[in-house]
XYZ file of C-alpha atoms in Angstrom:
441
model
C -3.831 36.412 31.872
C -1.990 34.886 29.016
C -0.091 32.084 30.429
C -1.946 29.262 28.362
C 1.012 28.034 26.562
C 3.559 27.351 29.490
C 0.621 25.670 31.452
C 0.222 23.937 28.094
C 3.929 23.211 28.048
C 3.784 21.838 31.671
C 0.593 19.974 31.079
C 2.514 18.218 27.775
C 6.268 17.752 29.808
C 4.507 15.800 32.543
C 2.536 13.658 30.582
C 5.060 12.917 28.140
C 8.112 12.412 30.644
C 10.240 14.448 28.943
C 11.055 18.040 27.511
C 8.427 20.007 24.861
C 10.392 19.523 22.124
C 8.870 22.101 19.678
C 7.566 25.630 21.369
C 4.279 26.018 21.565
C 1.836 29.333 20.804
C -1.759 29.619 22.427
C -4.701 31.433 21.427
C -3.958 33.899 24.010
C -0.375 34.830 22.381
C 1.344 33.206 25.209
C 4.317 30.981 23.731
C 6.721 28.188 26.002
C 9.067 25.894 24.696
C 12.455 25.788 22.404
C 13.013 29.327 21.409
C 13.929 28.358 17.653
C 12.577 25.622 15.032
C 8.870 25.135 14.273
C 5.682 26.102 16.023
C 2.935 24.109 17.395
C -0.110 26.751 17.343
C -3.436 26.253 19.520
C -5.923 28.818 17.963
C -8.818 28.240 20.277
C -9.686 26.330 23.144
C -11.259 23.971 20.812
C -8.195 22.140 19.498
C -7.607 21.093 23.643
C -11.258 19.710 23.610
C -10.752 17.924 20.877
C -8.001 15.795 22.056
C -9.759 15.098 25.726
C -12.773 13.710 23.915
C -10.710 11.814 22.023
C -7.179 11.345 23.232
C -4.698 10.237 20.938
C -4.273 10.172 16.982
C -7.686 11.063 15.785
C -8.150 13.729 18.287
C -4.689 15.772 16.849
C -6.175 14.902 13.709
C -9.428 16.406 14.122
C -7.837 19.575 15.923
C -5.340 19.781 12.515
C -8.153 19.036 9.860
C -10.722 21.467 11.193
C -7.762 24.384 11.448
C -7.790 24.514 15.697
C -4.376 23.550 15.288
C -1.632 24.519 13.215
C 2.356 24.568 12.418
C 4.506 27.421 12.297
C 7.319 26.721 9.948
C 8.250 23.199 9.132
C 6.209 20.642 9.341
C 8.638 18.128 8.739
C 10.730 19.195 11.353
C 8.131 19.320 13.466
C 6.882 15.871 13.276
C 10.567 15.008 12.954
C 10.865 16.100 16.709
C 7.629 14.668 18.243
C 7.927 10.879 16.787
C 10.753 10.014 18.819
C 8.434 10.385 21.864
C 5.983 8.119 20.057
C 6.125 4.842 21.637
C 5.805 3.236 17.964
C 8.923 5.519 16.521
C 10.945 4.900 19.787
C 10.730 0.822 20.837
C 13.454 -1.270 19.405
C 12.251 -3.497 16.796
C 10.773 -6.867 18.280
C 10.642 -5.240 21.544
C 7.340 -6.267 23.281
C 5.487 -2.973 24.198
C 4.948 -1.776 28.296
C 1.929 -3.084 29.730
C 0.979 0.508 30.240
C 0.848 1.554 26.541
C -2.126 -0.734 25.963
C -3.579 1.057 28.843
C -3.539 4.608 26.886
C -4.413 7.275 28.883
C -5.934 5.546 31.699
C -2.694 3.983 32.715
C -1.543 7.650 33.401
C -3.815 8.714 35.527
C -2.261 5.984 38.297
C 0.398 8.611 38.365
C -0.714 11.565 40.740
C 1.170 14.208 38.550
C -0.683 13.063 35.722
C -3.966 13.111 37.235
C -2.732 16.864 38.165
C -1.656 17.457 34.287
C -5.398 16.029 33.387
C -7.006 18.232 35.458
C -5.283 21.431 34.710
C -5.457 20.642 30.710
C -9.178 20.065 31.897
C -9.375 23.967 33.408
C -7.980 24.950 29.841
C -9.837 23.368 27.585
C -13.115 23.951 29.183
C -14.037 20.553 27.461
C -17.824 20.851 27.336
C -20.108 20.433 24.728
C -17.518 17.650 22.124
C -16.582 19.798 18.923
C -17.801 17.778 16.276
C -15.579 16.034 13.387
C -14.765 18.106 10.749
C -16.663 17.560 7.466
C -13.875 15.301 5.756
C -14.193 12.489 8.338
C -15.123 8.984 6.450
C -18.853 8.286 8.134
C -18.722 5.642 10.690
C -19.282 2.252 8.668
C -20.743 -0.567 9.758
C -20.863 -4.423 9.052
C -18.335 -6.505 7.412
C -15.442 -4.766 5.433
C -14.276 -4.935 2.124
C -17.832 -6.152 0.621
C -17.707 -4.825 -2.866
C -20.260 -1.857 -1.817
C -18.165 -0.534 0.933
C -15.195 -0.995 -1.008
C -16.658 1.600 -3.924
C -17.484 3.928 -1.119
C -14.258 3.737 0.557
C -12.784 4.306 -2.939
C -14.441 7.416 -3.642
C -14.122 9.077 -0.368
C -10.046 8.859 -1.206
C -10.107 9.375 -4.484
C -13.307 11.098 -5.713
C -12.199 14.943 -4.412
C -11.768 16.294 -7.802
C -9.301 15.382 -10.842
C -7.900 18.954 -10.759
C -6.739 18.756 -7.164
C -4.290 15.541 -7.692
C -3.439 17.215 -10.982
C -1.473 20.001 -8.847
C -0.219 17.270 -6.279
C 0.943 14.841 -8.705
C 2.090 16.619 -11.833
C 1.348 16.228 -15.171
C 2.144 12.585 -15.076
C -0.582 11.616 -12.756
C 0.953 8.480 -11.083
C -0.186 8.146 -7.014
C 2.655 5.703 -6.798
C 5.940 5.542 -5.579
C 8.527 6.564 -8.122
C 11.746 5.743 -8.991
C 14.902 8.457 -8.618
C 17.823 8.380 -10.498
C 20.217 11.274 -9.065
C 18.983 14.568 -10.292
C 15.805 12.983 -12.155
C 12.570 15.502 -11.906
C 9.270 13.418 -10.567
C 7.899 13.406 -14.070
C 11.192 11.560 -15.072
C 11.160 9.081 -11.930
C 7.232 8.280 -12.092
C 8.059 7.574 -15.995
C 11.133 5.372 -14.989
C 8.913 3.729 -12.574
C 6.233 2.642 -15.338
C 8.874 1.536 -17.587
C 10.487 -0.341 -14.837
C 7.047 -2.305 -14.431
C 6.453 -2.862 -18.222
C 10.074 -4.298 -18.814
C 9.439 -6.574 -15.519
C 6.351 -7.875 -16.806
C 8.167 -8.392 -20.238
C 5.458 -6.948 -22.620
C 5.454 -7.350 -25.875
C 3.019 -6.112 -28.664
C -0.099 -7.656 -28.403
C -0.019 -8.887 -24.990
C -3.529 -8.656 -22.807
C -2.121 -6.415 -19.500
C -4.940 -5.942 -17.045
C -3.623 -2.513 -15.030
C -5.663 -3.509 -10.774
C -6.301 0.106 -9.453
C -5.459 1.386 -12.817
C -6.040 5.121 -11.238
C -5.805 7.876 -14.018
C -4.257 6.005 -16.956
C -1.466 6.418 -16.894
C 0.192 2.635 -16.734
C -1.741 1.230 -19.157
C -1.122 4.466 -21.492
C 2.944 3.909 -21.093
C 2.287 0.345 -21.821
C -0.190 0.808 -24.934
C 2.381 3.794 -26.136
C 5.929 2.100 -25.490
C 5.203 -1.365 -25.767
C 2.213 -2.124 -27.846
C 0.091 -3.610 -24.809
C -3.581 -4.309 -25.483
C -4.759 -3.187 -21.549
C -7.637 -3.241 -19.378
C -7.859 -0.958 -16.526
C -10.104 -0.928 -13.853
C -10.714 1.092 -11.041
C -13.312 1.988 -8.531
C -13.681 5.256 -9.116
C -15.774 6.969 -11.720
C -14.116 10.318 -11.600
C -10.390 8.296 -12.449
C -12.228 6.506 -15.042
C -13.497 9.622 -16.656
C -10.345 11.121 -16.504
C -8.014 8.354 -18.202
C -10.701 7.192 -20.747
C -10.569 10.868 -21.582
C -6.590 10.954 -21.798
C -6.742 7.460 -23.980
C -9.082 9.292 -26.521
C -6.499 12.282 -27.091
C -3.423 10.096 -27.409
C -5.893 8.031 -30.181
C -5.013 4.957 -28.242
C -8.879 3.637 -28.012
C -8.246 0.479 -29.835
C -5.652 -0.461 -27.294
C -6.694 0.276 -24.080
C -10.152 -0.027 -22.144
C -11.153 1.851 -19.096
C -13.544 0.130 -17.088
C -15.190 1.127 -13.870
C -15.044 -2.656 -12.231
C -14.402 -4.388 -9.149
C -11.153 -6.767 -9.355
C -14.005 -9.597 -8.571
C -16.070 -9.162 -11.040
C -13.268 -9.459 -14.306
C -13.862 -12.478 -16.065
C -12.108 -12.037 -19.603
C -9.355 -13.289 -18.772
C -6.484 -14.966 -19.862
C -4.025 -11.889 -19.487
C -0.044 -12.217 -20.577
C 0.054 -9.873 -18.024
C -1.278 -8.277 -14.543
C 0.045 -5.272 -12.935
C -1.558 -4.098 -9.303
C 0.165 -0.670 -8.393
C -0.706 0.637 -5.075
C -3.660 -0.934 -5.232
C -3.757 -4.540 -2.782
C -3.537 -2.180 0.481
C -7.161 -1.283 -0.405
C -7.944 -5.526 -0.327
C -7.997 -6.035 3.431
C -5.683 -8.915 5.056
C -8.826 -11.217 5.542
C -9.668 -11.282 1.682
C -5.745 -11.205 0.500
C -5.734 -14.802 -0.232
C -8.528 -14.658 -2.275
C -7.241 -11.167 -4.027
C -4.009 -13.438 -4.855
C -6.225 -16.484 -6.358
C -8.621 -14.199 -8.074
C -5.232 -12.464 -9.750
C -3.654 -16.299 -10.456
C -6.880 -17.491 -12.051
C -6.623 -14.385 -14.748
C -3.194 -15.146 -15.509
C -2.621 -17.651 -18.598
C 0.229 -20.219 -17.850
C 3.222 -18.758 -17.359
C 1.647 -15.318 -17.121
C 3.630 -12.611 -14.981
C 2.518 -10.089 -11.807
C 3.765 -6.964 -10.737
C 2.610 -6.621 -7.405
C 3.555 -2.761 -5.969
C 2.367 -2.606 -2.640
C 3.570 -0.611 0.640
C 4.063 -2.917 3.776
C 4.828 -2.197 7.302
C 7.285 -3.922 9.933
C 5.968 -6.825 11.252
C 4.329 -6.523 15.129
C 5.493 -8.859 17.697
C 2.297 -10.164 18.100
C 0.410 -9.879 14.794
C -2.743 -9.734 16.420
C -2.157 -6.437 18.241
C -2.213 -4.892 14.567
C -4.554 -2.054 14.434
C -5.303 0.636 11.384
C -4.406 3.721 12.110
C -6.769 6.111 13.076
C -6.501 9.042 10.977
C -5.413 6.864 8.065
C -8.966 4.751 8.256
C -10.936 8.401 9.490
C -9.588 10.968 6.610
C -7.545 8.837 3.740
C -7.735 4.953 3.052
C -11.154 4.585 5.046
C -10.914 0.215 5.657
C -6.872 0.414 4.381
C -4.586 -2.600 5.301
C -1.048 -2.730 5.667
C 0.627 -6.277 5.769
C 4.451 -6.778 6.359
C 6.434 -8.030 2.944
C 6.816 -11.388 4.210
C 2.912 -11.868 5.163
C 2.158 -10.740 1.324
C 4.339 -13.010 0.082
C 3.444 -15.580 1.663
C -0.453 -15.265 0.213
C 1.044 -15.226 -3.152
C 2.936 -18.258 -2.851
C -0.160 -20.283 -1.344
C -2.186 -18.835 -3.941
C 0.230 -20.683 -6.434
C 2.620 -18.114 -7.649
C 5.864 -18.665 -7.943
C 7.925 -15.279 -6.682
C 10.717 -14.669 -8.907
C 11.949 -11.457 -7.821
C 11.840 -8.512 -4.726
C 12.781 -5.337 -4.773
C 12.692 -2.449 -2.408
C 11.479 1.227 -2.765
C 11.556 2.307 0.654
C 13.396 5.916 -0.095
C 12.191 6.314 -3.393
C 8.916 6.558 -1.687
C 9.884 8.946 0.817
C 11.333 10.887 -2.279
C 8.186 10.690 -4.660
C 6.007 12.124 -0.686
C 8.608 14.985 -0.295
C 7.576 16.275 -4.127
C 4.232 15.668 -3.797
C 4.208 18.370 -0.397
C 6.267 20.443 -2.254
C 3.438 20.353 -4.953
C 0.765 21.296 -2.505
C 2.416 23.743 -1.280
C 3.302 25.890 -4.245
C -0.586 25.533 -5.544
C -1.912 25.439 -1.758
C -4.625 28.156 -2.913
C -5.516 26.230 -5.839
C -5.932 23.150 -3.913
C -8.204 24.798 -1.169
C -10.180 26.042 -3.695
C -10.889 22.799 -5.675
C -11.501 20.868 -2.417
C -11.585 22.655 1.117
C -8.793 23.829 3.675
C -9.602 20.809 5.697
C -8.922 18.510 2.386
C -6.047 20.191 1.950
C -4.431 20.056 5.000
C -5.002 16.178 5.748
C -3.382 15.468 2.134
C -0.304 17.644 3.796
C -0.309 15.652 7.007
C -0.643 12.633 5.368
C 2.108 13.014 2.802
C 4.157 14.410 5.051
C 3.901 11.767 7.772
C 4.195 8.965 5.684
C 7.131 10.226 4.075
C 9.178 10.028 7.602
C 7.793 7.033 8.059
C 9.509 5.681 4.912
C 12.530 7.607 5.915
C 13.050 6.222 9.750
C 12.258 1.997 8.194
C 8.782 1.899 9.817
C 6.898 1.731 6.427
C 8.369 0.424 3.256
C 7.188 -0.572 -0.445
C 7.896 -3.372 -2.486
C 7.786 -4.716 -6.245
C 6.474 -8.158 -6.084
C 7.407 -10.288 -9.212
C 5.699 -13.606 -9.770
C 4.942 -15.735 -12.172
C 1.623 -18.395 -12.532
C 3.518 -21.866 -12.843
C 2.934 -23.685 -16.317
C 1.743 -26.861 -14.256
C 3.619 -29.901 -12.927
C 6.746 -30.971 -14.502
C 7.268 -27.354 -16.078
C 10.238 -25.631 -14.629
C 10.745 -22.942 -16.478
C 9.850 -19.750 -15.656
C 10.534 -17.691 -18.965
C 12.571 -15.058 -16.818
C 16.470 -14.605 -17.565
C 18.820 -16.562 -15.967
C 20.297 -12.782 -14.138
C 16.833 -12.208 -13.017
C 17.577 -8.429 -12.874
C 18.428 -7.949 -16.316
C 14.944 -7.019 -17.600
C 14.776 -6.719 -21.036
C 14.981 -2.934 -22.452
């Protein structure tokens, strides 16, 4: 028989109270669903076992990553249609959720066509023994977060997949940032635009001490060194970045200038710096230790001192507390990653004595800068397999991907964070312009 794909169709319309709105392929060459736009394919019975042992995000993650599941056509499109049927894409903002979606799954089965559903994706899926977690799964980590040792590990499991690889997603300029468009800029031209638009924020001028948080592959505190005459420090976690930028510093004969150094943000104690940048590094710090990120980052700042804080946020919850990380986020790419809404990170700089000067949003450059980076990974797709693995590979694409519509429907955003470290009492003066925005060229 191959009827797998309409019972799969059936099995997906009655649990999700509403049409299929992609078509759907099994392993058995049935198909059901819209006769045009992009595929959902099922190439074994595995990718159905995978999401009854573990119902929800991680489970379509594990079914994608291992290669049980793929997309026919565009995935864009395809995720494009399913969010709306996501409770998260679909509730109004600062509407309180149903009591049933905190439920999960278990609030369906009170419904005797679900329980039906259940038991005939049950019959399909033939759910016994659990397929294990494909090999690019973080390992389960236990005790407290963000100690300095599971923040190195956490660090490398993102980052430490091979120089080569991000080469071909990022482009020769090697910024895993957000960059900033100008109509009909390239993304070399728009990540360059976006380090220059950080330098002439922070005001540097030659000579200044810049220490570049998370300075990833080099590349800040190179256009800083190069354009502006910065003496930097960059640190990151990860020995592989490190290796890479100190090797980038050497060819550009910038050595006396800059200074890679593999170091926790806790552990610098040269300071005082004119200057701090922290690009897309704080959602690595973890909301509990935020406070204590901001003070650490204050206390390294000379009087008067400037930050550029670039960080993605997400819209606030309507209770705070029901906050959780999301699962295939903290499983295959920012293992122990925080997201904190703009006004919450704000808020932790103030009380850790900064005064903030200046906000501005990124929101669609973001989703911009994501769309390039797929369309990177896509033209060297081999390449990329080959440097890493077709599971690596394909949760960079779902990742990117994803997050880019997130940027582009308002549920994720990113911000540059200007503050300054007040001169002490009775000092008013800021040392910005009067038209805050007019940042020196």
């Amino acid at each position: 028989m191959t009827d797998a794909a309409p019972r799969l169709a059936a099995v997906a319309e009655t649990l999700l109270g509403a049409p299929l709105p992609v078509r759907v392929r099994a392993w058995d060459g049935s198909e059901a669903g819209p006769p045009t736009g992009p595929v959902l394919v099922f190439h074994s019975r595995r990718a159905l076992r995978r999401l009854l042992w573990k119902p929800g995000e991680l489970g379509l993650a594990r079914a994608w990553v291992s290669g049980d599941m793929s997309v026919e056509g565009d995935l864009f499109a395809l995720l494009d249609r399913v969010a709306p049927l996501l409770w998260e894409r679909s509730r109004p903002p600062g509407e309180e959720p149903p009591p049933e979606a905190s439920a999960g799954a278990l609030a369906l089965l009170r419904d005797p066509a679900a329980r039906g559903a259940v038991r005939d994706l049950v019959g399909l899926a033939r759910p016994w023994p659990a397929p294990a977690p494909p090999p690019e799964e973080a390992l389960r980590r236990g005790g407290p977060s963000h100690t300095k040792g599971r923040d190195r590990a956490a660090i490398s499991h993102h980052y430490d997949v091979g120089n080569e690889f991000y080469a071909h997603v990022l482009g020769p300029s090697m910024v895993y940032s957000c960059a900033y468009w100008s109509p009909g800029s390239t993304l070399e031209e728009a990540q360059r635009d976006k380090l220059d638009l950080v330098c002439r924020k922070l005001a540097l001028r030659p000579g200044d001490r810049l220490l570049d948080v998370g300075c990833g592959w080099g590349s800040m505190a190179l256009h800083a060194a190069r354009e502006y005459g910065a003496r930097v420090t960059g640190i990151t976690l990860s020995r592989e970045q490190a290796a890479y930028a100190r090797k980038r510093v050497a060819e550009e004969g910038l050595a006396d200038l800059i200074d890679i150094r593999v170091q926790d943000y806790r552990d610098v104690k040269d300071g005082p710096y004119e200057a701090i940048s922290s690009i897309g590094m704080a959602e690595h710090v973890g909301s509990d230790r935020y406070r204590a990120y901001a003070r650490t980052l204050y206390g390294l700042l000379r009087p008067g001192g400037r930050l550029l804080n670039h960080q993605i946020a997400r819209r606030p919850e309507p209770v705070e507390e029901a906050y959780r990380i999301n699962e295939f986020i903290d499983a295959y790419v920012f293992p122990d990653g925080e997201l904190s809404p703009l006004g919450t990170t704000v808020g932790e700089l103030e009380r850790a004595g900064f005064e903030v000067r200046d906000v501005e949003a990124l929101r669609e450059h973001y989703a911009l800068t994501l769309r390039a980076w797929v369309a990177r990974l896509e033209e060297h797709w081999e390449e990329a397999v080959r440097l890493t693995s077709p599971g690596r590979a394909r949760v960079w694409k779902l990742y990117m991907a994803a997050s880019a519509l997130g940027f582009e429907h308002n549920r994720l955003g990113v911000n540059q964070v200007l503050a300054v470290r007040a001169e002490g009492p009775g000092r008013a003066d800021s040392g910005l312009p009067l038209r805050a925005r007019e940042w020196p060229a």
